[in-house]
PDB file of C-alpha atoms in Angstrom:
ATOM      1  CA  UNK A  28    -120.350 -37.316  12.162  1.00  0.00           C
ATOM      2  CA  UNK A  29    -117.128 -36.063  14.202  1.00  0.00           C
ATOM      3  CA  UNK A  30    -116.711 -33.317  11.264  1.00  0.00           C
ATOM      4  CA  UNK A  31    -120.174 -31.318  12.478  1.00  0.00           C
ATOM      5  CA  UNK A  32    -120.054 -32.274  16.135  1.00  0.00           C
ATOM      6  CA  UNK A  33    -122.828 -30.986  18.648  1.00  0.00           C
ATOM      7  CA  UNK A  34    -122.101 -28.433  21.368  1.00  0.00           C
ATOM      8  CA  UNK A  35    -122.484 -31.179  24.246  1.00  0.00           C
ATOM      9  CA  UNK A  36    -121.319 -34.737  23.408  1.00  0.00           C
ATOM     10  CA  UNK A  37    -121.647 -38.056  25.738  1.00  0.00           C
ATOM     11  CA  UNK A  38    -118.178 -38.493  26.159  1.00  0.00           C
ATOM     12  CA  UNK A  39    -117.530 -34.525  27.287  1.00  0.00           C
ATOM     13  CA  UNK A  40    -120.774 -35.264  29.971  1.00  0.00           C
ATOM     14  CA  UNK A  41    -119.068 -37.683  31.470  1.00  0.00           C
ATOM     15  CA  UNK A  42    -115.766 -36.497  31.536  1.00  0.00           C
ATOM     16  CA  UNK A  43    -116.955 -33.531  33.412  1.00  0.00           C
ATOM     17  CA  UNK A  44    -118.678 -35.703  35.768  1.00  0.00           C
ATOM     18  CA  UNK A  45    -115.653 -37.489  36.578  1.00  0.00           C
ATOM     19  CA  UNK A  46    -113.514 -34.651  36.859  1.00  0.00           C
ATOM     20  CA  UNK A  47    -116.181 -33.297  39.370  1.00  0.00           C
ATOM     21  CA  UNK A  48    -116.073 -36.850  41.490  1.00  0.00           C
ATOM     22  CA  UNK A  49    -112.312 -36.205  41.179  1.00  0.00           C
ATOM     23  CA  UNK A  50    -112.466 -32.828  42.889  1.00  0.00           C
ATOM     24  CA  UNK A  51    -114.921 -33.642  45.470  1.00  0.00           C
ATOM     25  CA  UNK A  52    -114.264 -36.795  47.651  1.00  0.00           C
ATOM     26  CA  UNK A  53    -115.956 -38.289  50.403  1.00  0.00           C
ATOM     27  CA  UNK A  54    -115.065 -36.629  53.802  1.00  0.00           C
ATOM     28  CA  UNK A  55    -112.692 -38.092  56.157  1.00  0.00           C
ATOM     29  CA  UNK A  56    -114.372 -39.568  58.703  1.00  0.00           C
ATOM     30  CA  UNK A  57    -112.752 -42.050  61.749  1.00  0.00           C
ATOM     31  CA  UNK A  58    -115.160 -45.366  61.629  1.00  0.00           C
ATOM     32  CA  UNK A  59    -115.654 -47.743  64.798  1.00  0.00           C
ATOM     33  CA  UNK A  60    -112.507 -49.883  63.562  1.00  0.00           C
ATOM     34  CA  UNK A  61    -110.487 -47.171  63.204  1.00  0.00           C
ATOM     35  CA  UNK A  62    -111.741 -45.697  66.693  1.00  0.00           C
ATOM     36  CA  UNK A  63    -110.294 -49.368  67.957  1.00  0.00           C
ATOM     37  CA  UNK A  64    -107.278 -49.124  66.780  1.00  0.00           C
ATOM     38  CA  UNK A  65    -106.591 -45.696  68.151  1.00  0.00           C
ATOM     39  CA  UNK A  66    -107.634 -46.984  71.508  1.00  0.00           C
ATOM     40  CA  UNK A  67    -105.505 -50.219  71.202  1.00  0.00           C
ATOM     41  CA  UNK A  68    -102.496 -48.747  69.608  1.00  0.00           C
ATOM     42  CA  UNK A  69    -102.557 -45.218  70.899  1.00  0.00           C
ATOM     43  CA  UNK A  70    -100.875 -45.834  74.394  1.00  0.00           C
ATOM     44  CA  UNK A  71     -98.259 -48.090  72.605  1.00  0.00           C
ATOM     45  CA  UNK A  72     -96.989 -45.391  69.957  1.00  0.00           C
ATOM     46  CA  UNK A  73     -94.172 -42.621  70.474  1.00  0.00           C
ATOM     47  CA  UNK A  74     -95.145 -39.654  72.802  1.00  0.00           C
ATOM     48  CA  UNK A  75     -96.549 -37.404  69.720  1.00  0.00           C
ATOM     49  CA  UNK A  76     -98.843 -39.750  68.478  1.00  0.00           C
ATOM     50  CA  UNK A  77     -99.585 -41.090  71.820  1.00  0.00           C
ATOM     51  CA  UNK A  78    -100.693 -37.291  72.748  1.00  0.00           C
ATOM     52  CA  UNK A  79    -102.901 -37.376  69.623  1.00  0.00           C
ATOM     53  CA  UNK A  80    -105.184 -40.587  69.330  1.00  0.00           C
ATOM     54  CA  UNK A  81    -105.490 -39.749  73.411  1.00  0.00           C
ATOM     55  CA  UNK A  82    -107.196 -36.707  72.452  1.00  0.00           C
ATOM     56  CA  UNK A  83    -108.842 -37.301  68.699  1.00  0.00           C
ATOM     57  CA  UNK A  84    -111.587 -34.956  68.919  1.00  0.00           C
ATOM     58  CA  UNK A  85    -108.392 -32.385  69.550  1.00  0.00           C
ATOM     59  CA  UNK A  86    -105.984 -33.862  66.934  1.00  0.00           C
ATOM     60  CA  UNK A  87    -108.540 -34.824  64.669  1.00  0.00           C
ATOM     61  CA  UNK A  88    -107.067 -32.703  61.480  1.00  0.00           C
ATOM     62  CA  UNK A  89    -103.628 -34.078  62.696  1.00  0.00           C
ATOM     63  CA  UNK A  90    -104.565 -37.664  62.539  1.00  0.00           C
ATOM     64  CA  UNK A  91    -106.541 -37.391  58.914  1.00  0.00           C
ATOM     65  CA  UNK A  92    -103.060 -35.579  57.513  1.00  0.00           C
ATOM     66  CA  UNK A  93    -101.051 -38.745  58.877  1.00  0.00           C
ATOM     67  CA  UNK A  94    -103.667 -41.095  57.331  1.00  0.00           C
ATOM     68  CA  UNK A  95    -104.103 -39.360  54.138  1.00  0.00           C
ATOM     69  CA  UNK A  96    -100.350 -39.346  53.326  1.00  0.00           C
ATOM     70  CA  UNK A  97    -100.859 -42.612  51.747  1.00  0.00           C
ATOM     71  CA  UNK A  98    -103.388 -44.174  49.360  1.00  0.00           C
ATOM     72  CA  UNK A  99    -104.271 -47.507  51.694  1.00  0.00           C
ATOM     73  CA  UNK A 100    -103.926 -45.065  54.835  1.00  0.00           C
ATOM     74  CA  UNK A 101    -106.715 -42.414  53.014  1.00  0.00           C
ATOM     75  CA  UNK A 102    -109.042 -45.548  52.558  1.00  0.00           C
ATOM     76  CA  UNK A 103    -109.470 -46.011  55.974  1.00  0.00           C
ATOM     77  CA  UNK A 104    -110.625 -42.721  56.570  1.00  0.00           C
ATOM     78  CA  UNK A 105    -113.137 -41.993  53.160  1.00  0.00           C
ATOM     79  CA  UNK A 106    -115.270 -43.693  51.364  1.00  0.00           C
ATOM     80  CA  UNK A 107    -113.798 -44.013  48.317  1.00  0.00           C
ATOM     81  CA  UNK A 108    -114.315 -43.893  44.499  1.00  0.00           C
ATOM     82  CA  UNK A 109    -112.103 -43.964  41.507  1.00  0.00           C
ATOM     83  CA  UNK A 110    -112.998 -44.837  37.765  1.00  0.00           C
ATOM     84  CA  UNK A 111    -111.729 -48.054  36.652  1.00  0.00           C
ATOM     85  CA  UNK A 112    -113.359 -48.740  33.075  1.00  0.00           C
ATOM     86  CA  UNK A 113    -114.268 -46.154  30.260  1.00  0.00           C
ATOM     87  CA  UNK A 114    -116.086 -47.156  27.322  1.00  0.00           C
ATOM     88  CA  UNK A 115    -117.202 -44.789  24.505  1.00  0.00           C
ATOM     89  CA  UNK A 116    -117.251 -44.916  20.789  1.00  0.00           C
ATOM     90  CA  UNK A 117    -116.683 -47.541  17.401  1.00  0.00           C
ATOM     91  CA  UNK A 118    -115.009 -45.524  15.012  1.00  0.00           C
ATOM     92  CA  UNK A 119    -112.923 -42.829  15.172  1.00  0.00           C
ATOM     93  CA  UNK A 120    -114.830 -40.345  12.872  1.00  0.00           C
ATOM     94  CA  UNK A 121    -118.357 -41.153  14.500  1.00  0.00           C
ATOM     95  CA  UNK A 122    -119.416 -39.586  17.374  1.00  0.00           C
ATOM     96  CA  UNK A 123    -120.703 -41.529  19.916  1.00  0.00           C
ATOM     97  CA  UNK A 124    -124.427 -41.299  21.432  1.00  0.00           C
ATOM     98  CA  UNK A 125    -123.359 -42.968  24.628  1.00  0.00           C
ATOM     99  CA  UNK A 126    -120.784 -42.864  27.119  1.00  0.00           C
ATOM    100  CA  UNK A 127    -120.259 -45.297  29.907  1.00  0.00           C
ATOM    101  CA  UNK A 128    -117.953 -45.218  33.236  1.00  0.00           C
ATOM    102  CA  UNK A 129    -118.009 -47.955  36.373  1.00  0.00           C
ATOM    103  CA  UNK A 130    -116.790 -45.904  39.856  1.00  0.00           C
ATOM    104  CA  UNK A 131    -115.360 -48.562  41.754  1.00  0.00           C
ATOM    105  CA  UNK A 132    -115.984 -47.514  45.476  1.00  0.00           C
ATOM    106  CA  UNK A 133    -115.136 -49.060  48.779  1.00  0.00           C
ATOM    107  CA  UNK A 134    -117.751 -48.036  51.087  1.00  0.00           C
ATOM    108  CA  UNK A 135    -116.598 -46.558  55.158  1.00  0.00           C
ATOM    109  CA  UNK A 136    -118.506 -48.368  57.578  1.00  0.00           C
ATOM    110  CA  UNK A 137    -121.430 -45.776  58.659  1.00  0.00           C
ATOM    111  CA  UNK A 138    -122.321 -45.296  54.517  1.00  0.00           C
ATOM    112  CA  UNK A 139    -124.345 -47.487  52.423  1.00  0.00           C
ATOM    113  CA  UNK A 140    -124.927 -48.553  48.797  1.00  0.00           C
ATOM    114  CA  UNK A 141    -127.803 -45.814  48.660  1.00  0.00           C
ATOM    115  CA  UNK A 142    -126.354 -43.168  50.809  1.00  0.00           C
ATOM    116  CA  UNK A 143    -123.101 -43.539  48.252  1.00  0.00           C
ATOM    117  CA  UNK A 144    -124.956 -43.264  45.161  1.00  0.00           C
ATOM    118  CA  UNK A 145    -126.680 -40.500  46.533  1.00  0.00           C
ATOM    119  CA  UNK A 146    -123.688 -38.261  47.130  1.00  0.00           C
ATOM    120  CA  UNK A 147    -122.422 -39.599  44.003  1.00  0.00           C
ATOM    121  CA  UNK A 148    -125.553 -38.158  42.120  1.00  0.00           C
ATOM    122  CA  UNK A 149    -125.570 -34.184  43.983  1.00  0.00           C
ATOM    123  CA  UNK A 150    -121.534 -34.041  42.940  1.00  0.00           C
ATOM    124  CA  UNK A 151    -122.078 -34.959  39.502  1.00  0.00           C
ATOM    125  CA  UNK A 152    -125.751 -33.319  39.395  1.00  0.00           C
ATOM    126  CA  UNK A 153    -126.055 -33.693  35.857  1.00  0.00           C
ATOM    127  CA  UNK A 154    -130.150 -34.997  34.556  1.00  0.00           C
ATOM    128  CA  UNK A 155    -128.198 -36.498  31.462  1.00  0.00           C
ATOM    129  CA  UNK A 156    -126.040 -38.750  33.289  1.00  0.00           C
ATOM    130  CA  UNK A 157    -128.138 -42.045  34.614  1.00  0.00           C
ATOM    131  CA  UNK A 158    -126.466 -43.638  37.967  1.00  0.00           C
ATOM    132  CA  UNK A 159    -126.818 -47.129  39.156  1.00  0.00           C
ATOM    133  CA  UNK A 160    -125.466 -49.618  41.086  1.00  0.00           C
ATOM    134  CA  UNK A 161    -123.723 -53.026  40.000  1.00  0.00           C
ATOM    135  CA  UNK A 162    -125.216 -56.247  40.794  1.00  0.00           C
ATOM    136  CA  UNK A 163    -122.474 -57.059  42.864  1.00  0.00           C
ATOM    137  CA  UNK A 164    -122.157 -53.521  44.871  1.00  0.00           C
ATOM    138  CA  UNK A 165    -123.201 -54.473  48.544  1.00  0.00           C
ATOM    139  CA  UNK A 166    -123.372 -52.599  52.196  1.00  0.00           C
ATOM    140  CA  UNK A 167    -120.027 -52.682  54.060  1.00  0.00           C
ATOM    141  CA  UNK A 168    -119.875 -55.605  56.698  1.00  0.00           C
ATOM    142  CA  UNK A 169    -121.054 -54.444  59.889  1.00  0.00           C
ATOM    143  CA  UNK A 170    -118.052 -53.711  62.615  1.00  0.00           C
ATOM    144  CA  UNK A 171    -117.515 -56.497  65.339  1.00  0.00           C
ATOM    145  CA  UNK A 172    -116.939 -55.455  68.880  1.00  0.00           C
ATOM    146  CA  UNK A 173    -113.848 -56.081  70.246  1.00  0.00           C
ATOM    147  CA  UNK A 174    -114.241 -55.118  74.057  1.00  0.00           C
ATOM    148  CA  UNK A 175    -114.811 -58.610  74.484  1.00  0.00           C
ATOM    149  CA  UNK A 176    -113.216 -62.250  75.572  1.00  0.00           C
ATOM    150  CA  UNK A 177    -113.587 -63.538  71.462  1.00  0.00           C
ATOM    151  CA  UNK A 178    -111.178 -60.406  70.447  1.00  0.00           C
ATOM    152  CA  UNK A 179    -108.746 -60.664  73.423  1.00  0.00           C
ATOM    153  CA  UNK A 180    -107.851 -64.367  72.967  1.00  0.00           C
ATOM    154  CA  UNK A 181    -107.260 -63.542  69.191  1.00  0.00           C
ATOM    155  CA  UNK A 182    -104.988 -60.727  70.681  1.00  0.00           C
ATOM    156  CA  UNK A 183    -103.774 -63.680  73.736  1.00  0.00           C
ATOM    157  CA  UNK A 184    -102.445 -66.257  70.767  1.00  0.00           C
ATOM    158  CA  UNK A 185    -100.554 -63.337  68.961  1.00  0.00           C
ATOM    159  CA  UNK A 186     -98.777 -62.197  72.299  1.00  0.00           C
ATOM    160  CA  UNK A 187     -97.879 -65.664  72.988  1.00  0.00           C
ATOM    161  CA  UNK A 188     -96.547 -66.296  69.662  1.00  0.00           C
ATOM    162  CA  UNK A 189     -94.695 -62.779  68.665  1.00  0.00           C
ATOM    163  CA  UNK A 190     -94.353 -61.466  72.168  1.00  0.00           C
ATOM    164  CA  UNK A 191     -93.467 -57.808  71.321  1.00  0.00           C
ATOM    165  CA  UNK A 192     -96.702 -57.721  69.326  1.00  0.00           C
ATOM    166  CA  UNK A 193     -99.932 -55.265  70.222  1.00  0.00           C
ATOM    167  CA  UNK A 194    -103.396 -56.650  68.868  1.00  0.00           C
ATOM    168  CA  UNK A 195    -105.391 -54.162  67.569  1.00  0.00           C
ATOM    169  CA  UNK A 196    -108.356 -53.938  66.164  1.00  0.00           C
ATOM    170  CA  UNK A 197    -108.399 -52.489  62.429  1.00  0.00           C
ATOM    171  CA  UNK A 198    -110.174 -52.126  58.888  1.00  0.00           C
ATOM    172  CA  UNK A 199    -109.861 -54.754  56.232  1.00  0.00           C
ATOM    173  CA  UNK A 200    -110.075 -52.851  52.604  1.00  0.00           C
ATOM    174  CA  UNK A 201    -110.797 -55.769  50.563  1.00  0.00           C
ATOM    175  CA  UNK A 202    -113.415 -57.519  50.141  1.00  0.00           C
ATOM    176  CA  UNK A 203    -113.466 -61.266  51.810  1.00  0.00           C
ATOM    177  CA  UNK A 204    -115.913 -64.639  51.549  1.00  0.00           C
ATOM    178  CA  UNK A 205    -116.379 -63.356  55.559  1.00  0.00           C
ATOM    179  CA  UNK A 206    -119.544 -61.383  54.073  1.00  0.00           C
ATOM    180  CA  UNK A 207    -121.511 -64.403  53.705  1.00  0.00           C
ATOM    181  CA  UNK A 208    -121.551 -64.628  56.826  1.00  0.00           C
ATOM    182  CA  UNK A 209    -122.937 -61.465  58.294  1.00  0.00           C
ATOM    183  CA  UNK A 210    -126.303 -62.790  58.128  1.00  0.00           C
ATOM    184  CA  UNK A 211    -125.445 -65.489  60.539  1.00  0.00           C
ATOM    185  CA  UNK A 212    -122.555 -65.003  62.710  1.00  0.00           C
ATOM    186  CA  UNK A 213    -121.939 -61.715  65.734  1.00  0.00           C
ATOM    187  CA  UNK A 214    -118.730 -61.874  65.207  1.00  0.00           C
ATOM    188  CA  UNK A 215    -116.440 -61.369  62.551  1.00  0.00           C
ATOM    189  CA  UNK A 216    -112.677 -61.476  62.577  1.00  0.00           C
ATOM    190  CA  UNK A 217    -110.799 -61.249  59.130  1.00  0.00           C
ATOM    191  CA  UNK A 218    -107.237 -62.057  60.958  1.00  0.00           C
ATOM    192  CA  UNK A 219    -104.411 -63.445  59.141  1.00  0.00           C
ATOM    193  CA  UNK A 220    -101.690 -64.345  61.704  1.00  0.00           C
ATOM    194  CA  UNK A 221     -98.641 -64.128  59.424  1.00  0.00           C
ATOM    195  CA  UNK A 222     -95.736 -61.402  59.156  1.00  0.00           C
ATOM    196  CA  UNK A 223     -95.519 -59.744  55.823  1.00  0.00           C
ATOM    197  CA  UNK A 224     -92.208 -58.077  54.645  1.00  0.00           C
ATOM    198  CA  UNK A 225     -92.394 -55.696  52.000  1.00  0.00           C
ATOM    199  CA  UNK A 226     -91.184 -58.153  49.450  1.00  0.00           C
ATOM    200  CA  UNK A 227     -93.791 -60.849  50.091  1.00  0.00           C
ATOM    201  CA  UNK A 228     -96.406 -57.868  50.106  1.00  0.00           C
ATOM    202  CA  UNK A 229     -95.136 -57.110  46.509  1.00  0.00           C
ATOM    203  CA  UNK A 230     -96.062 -60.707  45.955  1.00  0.00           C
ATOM    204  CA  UNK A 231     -99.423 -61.219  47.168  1.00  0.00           C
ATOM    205  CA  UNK A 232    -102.097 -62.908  44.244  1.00  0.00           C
ATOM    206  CA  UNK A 233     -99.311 -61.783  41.810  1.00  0.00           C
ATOM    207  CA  UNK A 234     -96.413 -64.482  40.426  1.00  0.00           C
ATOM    208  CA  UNK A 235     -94.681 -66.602  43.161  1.00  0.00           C
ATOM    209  CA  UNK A 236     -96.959 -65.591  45.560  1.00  0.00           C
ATOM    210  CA  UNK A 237     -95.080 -66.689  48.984  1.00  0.00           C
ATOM    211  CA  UNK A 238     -93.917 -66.644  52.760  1.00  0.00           C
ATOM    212  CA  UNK A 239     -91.396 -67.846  54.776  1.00  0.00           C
ATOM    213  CA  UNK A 240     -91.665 -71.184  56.465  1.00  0.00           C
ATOM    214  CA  UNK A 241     -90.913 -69.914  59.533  1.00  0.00           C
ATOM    215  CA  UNK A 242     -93.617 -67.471  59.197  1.00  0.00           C
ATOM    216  CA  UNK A 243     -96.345 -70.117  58.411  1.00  0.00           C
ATOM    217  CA  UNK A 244     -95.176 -72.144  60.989  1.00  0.00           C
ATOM    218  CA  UNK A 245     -95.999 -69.212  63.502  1.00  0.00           C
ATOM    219  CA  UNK A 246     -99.352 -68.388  61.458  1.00  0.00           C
ATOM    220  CA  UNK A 247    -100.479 -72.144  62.538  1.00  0.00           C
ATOM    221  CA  UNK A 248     -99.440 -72.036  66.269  1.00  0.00           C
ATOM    222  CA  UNK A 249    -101.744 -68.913  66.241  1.00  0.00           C
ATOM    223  CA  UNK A 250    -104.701 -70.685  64.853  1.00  0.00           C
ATOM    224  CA  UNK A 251    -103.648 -73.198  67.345  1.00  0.00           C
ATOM    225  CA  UNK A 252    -104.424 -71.525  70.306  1.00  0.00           C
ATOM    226  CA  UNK A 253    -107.254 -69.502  69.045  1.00  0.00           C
ATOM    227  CA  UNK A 254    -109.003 -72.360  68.445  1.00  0.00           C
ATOM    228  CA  UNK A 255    -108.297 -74.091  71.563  1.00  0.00           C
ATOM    229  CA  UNK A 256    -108.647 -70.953  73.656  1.00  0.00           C
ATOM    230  CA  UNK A 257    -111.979 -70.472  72.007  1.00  0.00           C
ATOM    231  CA  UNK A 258    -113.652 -73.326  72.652  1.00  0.00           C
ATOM    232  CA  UNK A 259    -113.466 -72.953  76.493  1.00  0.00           C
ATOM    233  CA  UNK A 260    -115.228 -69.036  76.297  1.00  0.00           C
TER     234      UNK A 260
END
C-alpha cells in the first residue's frame, strides 16, 4: 500500500537508471559515412571548416562541438538512446511491483545490438533491473563504399541536374525497407534526389505531406540518368 511504502520501489529503480543513461551517453565517434562526407565536402566548405575536416584527427573536438550543436547533427556522431514509453502502476494508492521503460536507440555504424545493450547494462549496473532487446532491434546496415564508379554516377546525375551541387556521401538516421536488402546486395544507396525547403521538411509523413512540381520533376531526371548511366558500368 502507498501509505507504508518500502525503502526501494520499482518505479524509483528505474528512474535512477534512466537518469544515469541520461548522464552518460555514448561517445562521439566519426563513422565511415561521416569520414565520406568530410572527404567529399571538406574541400568545398569556407576556409575554417575546410582547415578542419583536412586535418580531423587535429580538429577532432572542433568538429564533434559543430555536430553536437544540434539534435540530428549529435546523431551522426553517437549512438544514441532516449526513453520513449514508461509504464508503471494501476491505482494511485498501490504501489507497483514492476516498472517498465523501452530505450529507443539508433545504433552508429561500428556498434551492435549486443555491444549496445552491453554499455547500456555497466551505466545502469543495477542486478534488479532486467535488460533486453525488442524483437524488432537489429544491427545497423553495413556502410557502402563510395570510392567507386556506382557512387560517382549517383553524384554525375545530381551535377547534371543541380549544377552547383556537391555529392557527398552521408548517414541516413532512419530506418528504411533498404535493410532487407543487406543480405543480398554490395551496395546500398538510400538517395532521394529532391530539394527540401524547410517548410516541406515540416511536412514530411505529417498532414499535406508535399513538394514542388518543379522539384519532382528534377527528382525524376535524376533517376533518369542514374539508371541509364548504370546500366553501362
Amino acid at each position: 500500500h502507498s501509505s507504508i511504502p518500502p525503502i526501494q520501489t520499482a518505479i524509483g529503480s528505474l528512474n535512477n537508471a534512466l537518469v544515469r543513461l541520461d548522464q552518460n551517453p555514448f561517445p562521439y565517434t566519426i563513422s565511415a559515412p561521416i569520414e565520406g562526407f568530410i572527404e567529399y565536402i571538406g574541400p568545398e566548405s569556407p576556409f575554417m571548416n575546410k582547415l578542419a575536416f583536412s586535418n580531423p584527427w587535429l580538429f577532432k573536438p572542433l568538429i564533434f562541438n559543430s555536430y553536437a550543436a544540434t539534435g540530428s547533427g549529435r546523431a551522426m556522431i553517437q549512438t544514441t538512446m532516449t526513453p520513449t514509453v514508461v509504464k508503471a502502476g494501476v491505482k494511485d494508492n498501490v504501489v507497483p511491483a514492476k516498472a517498465q521503460a523501452i530505450v529507443n536507440c539508433r545504433i552508429l555504424p561500428g556498434e551492435t545490438v549486443e555491444s549496445t545493450q552491453s554499455r547500456i547494462a555497466s551505466i545502469i549496473a543495477d542486478s534488479s533491473i532486467t535488460i533486453s532487446k525488442q524483437e524488432t532491434q537489429v544491427n545497423p546496415s553495413k556502410s557502402s563504399e563510395y570510392n567507386n564508379p556506382y557512387f560517382n554516377t549517383i553524384g554525375s546525375a545530381v551535377k547534371t541536374v543541380y549544377p552547383k551541387a556537391h555529392a557527398a556521401p552521408f548517414l541516413m538516421l532512419g530506418a528504411t525497407d533498404s535493410r532487407h536488402f543487406d543480405n543480398v546486395c554490395d551496395r546500398i544507396y538510400k538517395f532521394a534526389p529532391f530539394v527540401y525547403r524547410s517548410e516541406e521538411l515540416k511536412l514530411l509523413h505529417g498532414i499535406n505531406e508535399k513538394i514542388a512540381v518543379e522539384n519532382f520533376k528534377n527528382g525524376i531526371q535524376i533517376y533518369y540518368l542514374v539508371l541509364k548511366n548504370i546500366n553501362t558500368l
